[in-house]
CSV table of C-alpha atoms in Angstrom, one decimal:
chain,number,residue,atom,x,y,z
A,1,UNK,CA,30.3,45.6,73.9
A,2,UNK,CA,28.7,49.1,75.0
A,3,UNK,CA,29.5,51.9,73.2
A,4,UNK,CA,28.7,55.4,75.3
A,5,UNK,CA,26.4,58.3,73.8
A,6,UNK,CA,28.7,60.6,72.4
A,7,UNK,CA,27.9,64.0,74.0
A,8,UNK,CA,25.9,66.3,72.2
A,9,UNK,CA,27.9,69.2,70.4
A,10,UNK,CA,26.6,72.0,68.3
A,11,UNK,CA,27.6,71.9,64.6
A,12,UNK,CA,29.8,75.5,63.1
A,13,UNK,CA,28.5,77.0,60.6
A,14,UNK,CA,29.8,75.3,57.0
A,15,UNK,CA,29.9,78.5,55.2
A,16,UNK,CA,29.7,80.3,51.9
A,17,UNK,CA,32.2,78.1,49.8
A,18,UNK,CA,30.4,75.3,51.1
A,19,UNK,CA,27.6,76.5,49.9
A,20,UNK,CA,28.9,76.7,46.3
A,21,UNK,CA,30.4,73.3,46.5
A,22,UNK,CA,26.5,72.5,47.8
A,23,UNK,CA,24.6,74.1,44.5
A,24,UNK,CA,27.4,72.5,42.2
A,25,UNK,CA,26.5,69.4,43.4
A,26,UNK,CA,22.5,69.8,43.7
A,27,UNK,CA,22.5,70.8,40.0
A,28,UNK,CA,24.8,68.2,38.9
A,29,UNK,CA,22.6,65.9,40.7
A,30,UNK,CA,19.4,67.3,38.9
A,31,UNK,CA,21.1,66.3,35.3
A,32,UNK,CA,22.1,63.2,36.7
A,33,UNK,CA,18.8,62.2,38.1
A,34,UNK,CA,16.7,63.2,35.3
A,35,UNK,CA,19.3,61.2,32.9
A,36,UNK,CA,19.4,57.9,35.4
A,37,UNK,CA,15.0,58.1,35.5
A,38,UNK,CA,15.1,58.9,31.6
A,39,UNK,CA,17.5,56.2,30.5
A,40,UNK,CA,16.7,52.8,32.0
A,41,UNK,CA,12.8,54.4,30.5
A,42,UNK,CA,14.2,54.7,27.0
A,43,UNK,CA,15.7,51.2,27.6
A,44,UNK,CA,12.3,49.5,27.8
A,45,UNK,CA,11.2,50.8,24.8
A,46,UNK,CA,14.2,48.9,22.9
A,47,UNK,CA,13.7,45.6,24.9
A,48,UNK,CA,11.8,43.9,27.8
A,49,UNK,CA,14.5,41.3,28.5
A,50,UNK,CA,15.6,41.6,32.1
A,51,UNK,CA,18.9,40.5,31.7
A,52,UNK,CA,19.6,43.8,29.2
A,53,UNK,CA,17.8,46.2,31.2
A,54,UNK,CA,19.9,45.1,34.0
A,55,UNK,CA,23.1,45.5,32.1
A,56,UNK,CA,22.4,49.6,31.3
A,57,UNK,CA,22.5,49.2,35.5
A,58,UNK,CA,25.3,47.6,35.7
A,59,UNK,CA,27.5,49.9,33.4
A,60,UNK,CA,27.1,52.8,35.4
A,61,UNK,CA,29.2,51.4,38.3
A,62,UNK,CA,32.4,49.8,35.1
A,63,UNK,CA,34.0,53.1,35.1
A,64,UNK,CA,34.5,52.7,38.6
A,65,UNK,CA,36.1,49.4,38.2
A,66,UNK,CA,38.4,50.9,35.6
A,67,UNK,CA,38.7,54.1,36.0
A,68,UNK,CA,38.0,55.0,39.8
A,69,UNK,CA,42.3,54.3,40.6
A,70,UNK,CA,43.0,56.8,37.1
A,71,UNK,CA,40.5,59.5,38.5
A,72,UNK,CA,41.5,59.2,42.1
A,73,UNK,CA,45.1,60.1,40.6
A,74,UNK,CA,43.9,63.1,38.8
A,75,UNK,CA,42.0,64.4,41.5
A,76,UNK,CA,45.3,64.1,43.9
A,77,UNK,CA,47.4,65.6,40.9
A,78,UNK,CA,45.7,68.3,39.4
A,79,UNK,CA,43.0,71.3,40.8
A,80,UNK,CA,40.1,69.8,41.7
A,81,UNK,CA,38.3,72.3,40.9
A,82,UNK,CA,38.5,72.2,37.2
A,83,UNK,CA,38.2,68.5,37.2
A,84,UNK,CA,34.9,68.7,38.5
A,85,UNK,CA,34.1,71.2,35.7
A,86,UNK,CA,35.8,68.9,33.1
A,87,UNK,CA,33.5,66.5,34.6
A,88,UNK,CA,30.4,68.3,33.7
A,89,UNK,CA,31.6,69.5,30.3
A,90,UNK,CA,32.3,65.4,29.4
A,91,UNK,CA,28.3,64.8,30.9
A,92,UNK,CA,27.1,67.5,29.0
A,93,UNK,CA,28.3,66.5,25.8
A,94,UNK,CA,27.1,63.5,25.9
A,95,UNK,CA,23.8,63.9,26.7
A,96,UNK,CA,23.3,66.3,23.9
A,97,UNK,CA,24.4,63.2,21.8
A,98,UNK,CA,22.2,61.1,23.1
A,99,UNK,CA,19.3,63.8,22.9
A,100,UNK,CA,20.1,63.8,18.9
A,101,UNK,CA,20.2,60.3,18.3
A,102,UNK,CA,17.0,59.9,19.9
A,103,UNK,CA,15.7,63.5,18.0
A,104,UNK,CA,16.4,61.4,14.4
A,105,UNK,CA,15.3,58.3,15.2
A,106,UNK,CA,18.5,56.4,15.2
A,107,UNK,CA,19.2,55.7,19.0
A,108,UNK,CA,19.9,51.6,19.2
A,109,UNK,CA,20.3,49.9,22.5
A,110,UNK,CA,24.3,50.2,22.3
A,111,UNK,CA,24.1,53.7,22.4
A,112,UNK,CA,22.6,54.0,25.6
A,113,UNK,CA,25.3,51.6,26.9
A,114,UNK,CA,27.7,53.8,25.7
A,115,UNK,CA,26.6,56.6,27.1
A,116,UNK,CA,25.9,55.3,30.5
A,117,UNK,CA,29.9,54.4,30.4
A,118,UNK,CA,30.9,57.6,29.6
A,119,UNK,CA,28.4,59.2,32.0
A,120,UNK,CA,30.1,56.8,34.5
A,121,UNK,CA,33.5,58.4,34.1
A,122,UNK,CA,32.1,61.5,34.5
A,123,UNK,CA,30.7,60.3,37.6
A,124,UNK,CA,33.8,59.2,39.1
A,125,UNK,CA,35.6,62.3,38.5
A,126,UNK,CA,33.2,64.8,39.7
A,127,UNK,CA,32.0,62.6,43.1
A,128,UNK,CA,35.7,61.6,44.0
A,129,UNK,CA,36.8,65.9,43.5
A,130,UNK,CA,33.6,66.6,45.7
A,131,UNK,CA,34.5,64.3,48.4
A,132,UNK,CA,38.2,65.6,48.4
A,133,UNK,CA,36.9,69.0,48.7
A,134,UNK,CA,34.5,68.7,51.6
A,135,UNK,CA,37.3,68.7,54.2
A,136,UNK,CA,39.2,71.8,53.1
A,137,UNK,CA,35.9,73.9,53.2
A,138,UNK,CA,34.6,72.8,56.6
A,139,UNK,CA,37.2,71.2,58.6
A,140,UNK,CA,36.9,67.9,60.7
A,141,UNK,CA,33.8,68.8,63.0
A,142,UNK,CA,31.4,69.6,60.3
A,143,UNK,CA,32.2,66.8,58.0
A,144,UNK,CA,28.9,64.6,59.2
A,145,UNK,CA,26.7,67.7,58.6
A,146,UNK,CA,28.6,68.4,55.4
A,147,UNK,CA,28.3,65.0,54.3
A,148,UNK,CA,24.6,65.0,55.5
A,149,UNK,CA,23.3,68.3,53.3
A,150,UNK,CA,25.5,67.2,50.1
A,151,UNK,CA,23.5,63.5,50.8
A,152,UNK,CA,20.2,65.5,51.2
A,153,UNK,CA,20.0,67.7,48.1
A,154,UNK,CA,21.1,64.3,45.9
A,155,UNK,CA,18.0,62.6,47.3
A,156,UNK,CA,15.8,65.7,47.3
A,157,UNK,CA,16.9,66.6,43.6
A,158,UNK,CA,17.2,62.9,42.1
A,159,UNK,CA,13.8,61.5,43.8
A,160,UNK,CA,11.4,64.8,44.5
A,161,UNK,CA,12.4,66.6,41.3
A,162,UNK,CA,14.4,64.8,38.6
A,163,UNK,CA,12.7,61.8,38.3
A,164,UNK,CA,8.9,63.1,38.8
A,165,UNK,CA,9.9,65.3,35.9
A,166,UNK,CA,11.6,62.4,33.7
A,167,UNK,CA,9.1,60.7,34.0
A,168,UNK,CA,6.4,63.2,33.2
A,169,UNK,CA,8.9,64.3,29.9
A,170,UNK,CA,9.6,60.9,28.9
A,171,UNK,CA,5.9,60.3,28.5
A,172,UNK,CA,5.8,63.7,26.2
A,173,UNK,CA,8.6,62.7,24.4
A,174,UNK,CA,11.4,60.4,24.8
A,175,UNK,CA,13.8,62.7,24.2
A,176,UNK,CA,13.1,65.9,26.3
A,177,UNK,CA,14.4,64.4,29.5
A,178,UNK,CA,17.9,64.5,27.5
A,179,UNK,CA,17.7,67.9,26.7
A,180,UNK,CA,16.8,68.7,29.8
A,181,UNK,CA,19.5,66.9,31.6
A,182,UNK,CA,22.0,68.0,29.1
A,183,UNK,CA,21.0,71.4,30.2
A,184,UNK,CA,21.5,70.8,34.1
A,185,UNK,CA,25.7,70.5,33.9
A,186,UNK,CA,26.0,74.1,33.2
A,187,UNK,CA,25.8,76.3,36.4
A,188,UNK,CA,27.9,73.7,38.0
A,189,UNK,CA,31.2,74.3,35.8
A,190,UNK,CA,31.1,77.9,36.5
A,191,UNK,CA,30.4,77.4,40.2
A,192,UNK,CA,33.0,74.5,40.5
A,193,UNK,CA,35.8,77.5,39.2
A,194,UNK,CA,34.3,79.8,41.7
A,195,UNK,CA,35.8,77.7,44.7
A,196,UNK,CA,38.7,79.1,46.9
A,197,UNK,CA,42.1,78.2,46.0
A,198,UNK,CA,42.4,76.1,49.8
A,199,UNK,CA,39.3,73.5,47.1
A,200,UNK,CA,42.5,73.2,44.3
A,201,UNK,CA,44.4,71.4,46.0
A,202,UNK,CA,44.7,68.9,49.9
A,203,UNK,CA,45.8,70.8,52.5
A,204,UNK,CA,48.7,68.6,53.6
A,205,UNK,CA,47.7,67.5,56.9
A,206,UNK,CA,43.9,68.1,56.5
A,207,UNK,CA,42.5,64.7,57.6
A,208,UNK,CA,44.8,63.4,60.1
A,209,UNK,CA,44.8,60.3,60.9
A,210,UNK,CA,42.8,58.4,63.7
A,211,UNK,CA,43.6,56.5,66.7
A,212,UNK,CA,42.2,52.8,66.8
A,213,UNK,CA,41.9,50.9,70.3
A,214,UNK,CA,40.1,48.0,68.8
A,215,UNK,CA,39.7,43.8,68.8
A,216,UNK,CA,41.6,42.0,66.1
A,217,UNK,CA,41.0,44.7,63.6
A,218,UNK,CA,43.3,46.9,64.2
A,219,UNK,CA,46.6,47.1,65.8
A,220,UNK,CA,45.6,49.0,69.3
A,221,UNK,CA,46.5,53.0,69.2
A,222,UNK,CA,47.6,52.6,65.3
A,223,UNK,CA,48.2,55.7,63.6
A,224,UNK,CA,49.5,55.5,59.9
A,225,UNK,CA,50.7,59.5,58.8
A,226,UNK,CA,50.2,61.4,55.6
A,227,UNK,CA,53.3,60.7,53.7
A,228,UNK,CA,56.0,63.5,54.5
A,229,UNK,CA,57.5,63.6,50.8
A,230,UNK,CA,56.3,66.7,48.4
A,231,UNK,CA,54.8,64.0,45.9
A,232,UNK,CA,53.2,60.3,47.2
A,233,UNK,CA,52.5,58.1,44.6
A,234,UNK,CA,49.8,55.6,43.7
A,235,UNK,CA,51.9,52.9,45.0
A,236,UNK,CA,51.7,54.8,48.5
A,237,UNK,CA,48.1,55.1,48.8
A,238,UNK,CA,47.6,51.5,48.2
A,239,UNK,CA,50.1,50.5,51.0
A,240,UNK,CA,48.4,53.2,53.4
A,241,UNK,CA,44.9,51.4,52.3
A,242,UNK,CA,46.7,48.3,52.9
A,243,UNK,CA,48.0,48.7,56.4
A,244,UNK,CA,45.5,50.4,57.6
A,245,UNK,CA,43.6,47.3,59.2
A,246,UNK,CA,40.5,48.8,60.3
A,247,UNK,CA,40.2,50.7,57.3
A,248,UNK,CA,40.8,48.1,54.7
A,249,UNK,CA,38.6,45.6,57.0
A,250,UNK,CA,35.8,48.3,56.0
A,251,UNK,CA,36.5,48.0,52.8
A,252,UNK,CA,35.3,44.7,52.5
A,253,UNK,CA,32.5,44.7,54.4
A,254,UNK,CA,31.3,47.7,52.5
A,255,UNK,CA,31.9,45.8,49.4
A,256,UNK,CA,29.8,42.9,50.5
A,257,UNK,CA,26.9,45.1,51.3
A,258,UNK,CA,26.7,47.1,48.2
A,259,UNK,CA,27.2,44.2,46.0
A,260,UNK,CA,24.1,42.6,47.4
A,261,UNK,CA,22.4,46.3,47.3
A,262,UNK,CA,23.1,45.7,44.0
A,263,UNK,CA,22.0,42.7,43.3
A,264,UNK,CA,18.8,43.4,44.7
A,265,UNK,CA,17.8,46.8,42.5
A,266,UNK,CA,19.1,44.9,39.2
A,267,UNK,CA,15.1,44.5,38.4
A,268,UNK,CA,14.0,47.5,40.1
A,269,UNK,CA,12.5,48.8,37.2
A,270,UNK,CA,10.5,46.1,36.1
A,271,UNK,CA,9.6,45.1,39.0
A,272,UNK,CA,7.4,48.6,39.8
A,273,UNK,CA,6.4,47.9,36.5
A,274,UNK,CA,5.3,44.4,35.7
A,275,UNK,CA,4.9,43.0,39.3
A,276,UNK,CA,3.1,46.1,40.9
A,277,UNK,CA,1.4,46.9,37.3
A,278,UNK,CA,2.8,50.8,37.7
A,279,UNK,CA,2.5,52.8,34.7
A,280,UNK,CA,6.0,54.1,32.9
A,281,UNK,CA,4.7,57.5,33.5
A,282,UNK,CA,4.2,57.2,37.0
A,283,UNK,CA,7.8,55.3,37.6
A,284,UNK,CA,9.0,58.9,39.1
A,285,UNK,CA,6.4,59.3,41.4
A,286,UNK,CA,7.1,55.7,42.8
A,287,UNK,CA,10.8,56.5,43.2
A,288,UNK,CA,9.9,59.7,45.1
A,289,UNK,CA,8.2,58.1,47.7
A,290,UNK,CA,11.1,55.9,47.9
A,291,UNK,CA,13.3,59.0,47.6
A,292,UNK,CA,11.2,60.2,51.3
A,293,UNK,CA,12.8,57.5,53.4
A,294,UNK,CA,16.1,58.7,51.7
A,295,UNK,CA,16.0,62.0,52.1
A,296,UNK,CA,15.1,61.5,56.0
A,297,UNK,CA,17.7,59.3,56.5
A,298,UNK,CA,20.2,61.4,55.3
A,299,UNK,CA,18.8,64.5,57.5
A,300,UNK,CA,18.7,62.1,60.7
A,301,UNK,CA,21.6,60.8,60.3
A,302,UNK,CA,24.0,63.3,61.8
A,303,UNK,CA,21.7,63.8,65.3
A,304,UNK,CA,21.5,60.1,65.5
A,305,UNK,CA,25.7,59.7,65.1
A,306,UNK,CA,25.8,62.5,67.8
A,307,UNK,CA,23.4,61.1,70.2
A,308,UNK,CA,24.0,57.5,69.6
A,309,UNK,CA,27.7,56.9,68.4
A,310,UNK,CA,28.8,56.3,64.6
A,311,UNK,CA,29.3,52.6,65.1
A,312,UNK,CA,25.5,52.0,66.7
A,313,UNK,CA,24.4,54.2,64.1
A,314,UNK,CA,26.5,51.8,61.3
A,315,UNK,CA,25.2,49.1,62.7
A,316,UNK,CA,21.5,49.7,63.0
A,317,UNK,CA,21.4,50.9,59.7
A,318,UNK,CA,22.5,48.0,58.1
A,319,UNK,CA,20.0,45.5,60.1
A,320,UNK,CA,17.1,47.9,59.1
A,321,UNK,CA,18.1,48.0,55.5
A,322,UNK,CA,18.0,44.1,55.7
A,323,UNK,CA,14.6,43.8,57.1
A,324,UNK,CA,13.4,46.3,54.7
A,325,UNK,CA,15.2,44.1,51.7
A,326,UNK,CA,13.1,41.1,52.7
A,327,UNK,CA,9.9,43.3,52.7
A,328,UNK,CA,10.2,44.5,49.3
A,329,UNK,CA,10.5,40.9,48.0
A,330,UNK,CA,7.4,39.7,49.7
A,331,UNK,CA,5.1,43.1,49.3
A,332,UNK,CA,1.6,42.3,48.2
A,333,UNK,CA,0.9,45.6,46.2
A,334,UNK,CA,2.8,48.7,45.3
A,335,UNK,CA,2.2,50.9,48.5
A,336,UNK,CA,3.6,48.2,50.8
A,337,UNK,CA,6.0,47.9,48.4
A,338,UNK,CA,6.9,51.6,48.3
A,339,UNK,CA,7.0,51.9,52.2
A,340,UNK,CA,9.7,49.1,52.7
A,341,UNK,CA,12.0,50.3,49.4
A,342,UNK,CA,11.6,53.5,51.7
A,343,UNK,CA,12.5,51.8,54.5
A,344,UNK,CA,15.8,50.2,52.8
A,345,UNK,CA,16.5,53.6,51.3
A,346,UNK,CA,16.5,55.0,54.8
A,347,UNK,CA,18.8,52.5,56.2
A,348,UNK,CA,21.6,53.1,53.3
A,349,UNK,CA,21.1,57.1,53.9
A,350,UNK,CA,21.8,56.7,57.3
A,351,UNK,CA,25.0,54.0,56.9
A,352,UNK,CA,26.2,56.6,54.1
A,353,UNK,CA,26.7,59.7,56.3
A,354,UNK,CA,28.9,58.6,58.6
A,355,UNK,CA,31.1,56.1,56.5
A,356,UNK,CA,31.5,59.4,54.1
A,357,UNK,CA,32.7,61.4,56.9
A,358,UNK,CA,34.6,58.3,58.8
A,359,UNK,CA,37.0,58.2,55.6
A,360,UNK,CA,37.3,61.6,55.3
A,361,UNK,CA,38.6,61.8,59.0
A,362,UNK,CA,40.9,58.5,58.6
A,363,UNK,CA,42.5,59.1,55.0
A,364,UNK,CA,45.5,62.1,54.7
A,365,UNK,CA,44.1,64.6,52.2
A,366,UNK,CA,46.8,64.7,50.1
A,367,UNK,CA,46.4,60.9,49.3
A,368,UNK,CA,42.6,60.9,49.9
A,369,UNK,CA,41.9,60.9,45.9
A,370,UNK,CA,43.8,57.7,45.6
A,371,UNK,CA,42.5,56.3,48.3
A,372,UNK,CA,39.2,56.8,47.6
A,373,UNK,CA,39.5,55.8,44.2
A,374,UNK,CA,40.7,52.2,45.3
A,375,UNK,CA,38.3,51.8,47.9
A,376,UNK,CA,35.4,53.1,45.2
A,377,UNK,CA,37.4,50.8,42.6
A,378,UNK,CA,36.9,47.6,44.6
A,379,UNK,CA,33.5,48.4,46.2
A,380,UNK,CA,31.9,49.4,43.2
A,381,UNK,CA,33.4,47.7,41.1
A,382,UNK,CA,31.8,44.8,42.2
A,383,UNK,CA,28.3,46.4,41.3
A,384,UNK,CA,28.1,45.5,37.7
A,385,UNK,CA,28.9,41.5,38.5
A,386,UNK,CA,26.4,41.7,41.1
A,387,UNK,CA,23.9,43.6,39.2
A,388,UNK,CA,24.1,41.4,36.3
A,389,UNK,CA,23.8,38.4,39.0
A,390,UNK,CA,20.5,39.8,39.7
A,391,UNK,CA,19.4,40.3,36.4
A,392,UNK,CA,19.7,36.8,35.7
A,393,UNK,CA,17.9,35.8,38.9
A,394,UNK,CA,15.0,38.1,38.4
A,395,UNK,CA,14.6,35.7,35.0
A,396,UNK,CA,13.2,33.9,37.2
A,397,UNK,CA,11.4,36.0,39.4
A,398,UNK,CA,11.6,38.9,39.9
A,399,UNK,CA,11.2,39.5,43.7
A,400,UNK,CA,13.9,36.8,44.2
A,401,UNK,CA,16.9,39.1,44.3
A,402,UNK,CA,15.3,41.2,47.3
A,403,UNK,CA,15.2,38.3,49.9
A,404,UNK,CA,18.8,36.8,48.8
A,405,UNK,CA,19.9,40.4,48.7
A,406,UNK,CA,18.8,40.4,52.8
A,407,UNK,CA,19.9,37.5,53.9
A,408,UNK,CA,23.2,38.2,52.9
A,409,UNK,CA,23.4,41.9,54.2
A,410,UNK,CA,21.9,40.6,57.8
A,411,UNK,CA,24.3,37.8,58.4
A,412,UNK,CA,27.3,40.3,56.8
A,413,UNK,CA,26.2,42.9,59.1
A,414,UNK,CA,26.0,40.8,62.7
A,415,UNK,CA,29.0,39.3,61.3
A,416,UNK,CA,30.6,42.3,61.6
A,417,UNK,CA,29.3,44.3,64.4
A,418,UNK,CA,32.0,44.6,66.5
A,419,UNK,CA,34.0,45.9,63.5
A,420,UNK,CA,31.1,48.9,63.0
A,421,UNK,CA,30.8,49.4,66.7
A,422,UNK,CA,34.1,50.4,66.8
A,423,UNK,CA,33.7,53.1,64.3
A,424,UNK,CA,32.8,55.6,67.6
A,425,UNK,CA,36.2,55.3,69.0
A,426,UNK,CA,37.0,57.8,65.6
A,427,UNK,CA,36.0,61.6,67.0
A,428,UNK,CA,35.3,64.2,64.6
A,429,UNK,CA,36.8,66.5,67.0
A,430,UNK,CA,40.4,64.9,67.3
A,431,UNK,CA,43.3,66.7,66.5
């Protein structure tokens, strides 16, 4: 099957309320960076048992099992731009908790689960009112590049600052990278607020619906419509997610390949530290060379989807991040190690781009919280099994997960090339 180039097209402008949305997020990202580099840390000083590192992991991605269905409904129901502010508020309180428990000395292990629950929620609330927002600030042709810079300032913050400074902190002190991260969820409540009125709410009719001309995955020139009633209910969005072949046929692949992304990272941690013999300290530093191959992929990736067609782009960027599995697990020493995590991390940069924006364009905005939350529910909800799946095989050794973790995202990825080539039939520009 050949897919044509799609013809090269100059991206608008995304604006100043864009731009907003864009610091919100960065900032939020630097407080959740520093906290995800900082906790896992702080972990290891309470255990060395793989299995219980893997399960402060694994929690992060539970809310989203539980709660991504409850906070897709909120963000449909209620002005998105004070849930991503209630979001913050919850993160921020928490960390300051954790920050005092850790001051005095009486931080245990099932604190930090805790918290990494309750940061979860956050999470969910916050990244699903982002994504909802995107398309009412920059309309369908800029939702790649959108997509793209929101992507980019995640890695850049999380990899290039957060985590070199965690790192750095947490061997001052293990608690200044709480206080620190606690401190980060501030700017972003008041800039969330500051969003246009066209952010509260979907603009009915926002994201409509795309055309599918496809094998067996679709029925051909399908088009499901945004519900016409004042009020669609939860029930609706899963029967839209439902009988939307192609979409729902997505959904599983995407949950196949993040549950083995999973699996594989379960020992990430110890693995830079007891198989490469890199020192706590230097953890961040590691994770920002990784955090290079991230950060280009997410830049790339909306030239690459313009020159080469979302579904080649899909496509390729699952085989490479296969590949670059397998060389992780078999890496002699820590550069060749570093260089093929970067590798993988480029790969998932450049699949996440255009899958953001490819929902954004299929899904009606005014169910799109839903939606998303039951796609996020069953993809990431799978995480935590897999995670603790890899745990338990990095008992064993620990560069075992990485070459399981690729063979099962190669074979799941020619299995379903036809299904990800046919993501460039879906044009940014439709009306």
């Amino acid at each position: 099957m050949t897919v044509a180039p799609t013809p090269v097209r100059r991206q608008p402008p995304l604006g100043r309320d864009f731009g907003k949305l864009w610091t919100a997020a960065a900032l939020s990202n630097l407080a959740d960076g520093v906290g995800r580099t900082a906790v896992p840390l702080i972990a290891t000083t309470l255990t060395r048992d793989p299995l219980a590192i893997a399960a402060v992991g694994a929690l992060a991605f539970v809310p989203w099992l539980f709660f991504g269905l409850p906070a897709g409904m909120i963000v449909d129901r209620f002005d998105r731009r004070r849930v991503m502010a209630s979001a913050n508020v919850l993160r921020g309180g928490v960390a300051v908790a954790l920050a005092a428990l850790t001051a005095t000395g009486q931080l245990q292990l099932w604190h930090l689960l805790v918290a990494t629950v309750v940061f979860g929620i956050g999470e969910t609330l916050f990244d699903n009112a982002t994504n909802a927002v995107i398309p009412s600030l920059v309309g369908r042709p800029g939702l790649d590049s959108a997509n793209s810079r929101i992507q980019a300032a995640q890695i850049t913050i999380d990899s290039f600052v957060a985590q070199p400074i965690a790192g750095v902190l947490f061997a001052v002190s293990l608690v200044l990278p709480l206080w620190v991260g606690s401190a980060g969820y501030l700017i972003p409540i008041v800039l969330a607020l500051m969003l246009p009125f066209s952010a509260a709410h979907a603009l009915r009719g926002s994201a409509a619906d795309a055309a599918f001309a496809t094998d067996e995955v679709a029925v051909p020139g399908e088009r499901l419509p945004a519900s016409d009633t004042p009020r669609v209910s939860t029930k609706d969005a899963a029967l839209y997610l439902w009988r939307h072949r192609y979409l729902r046929a997505l959904v599983v692949f995407t949950s196949i390949l993040g549950g083995a992304f999973s699996f594989a990272q379960a020992p990430t941690i110890l693995y830079f530290l007891e198989t490469q013999g890199v020192a706590p300290a230097a953890i961040g530093f590691v994770t920002a060379g990784i955090g290079a191959g991230a950060l280009l992929g997410s830049l790339v990736a909306p030239a690459l989807v313009r020159r080469f067609g979302r579904g080649a782009v899909m496509l390729g960027a699952n085989l490479g991040a296969g590949v670059c599995l397998a060389l992780v697990g078999i890496a002699p020493e820590v550069v060749s190690a570093i260089v093929a995590y970067a590798g993988m991390a480029f790969a998932v940069s450049l699949w996440n781009v255009p899958w953001g924006a490819l929902r954004q364009m299929i899904i009606p905005g005014d169910i799109f919280g839903r939606v998303l939350g039951i796609i996020r529910s069953v993809t990431w909800g799978l995480f935590p099994i897999a995670t603790m799946l890899g745990g338990l095989v990095a008992r064993v050794d620990l560069r075992l997960p990485y070459v399981i973790a690729a063979a099962v995202t190669i074979i799941a990825a020619l299995a379903a090339a036809r299904l990800l080539l046919a993501a460039s039939r879906v044009s940014p520009h439709e009306e």
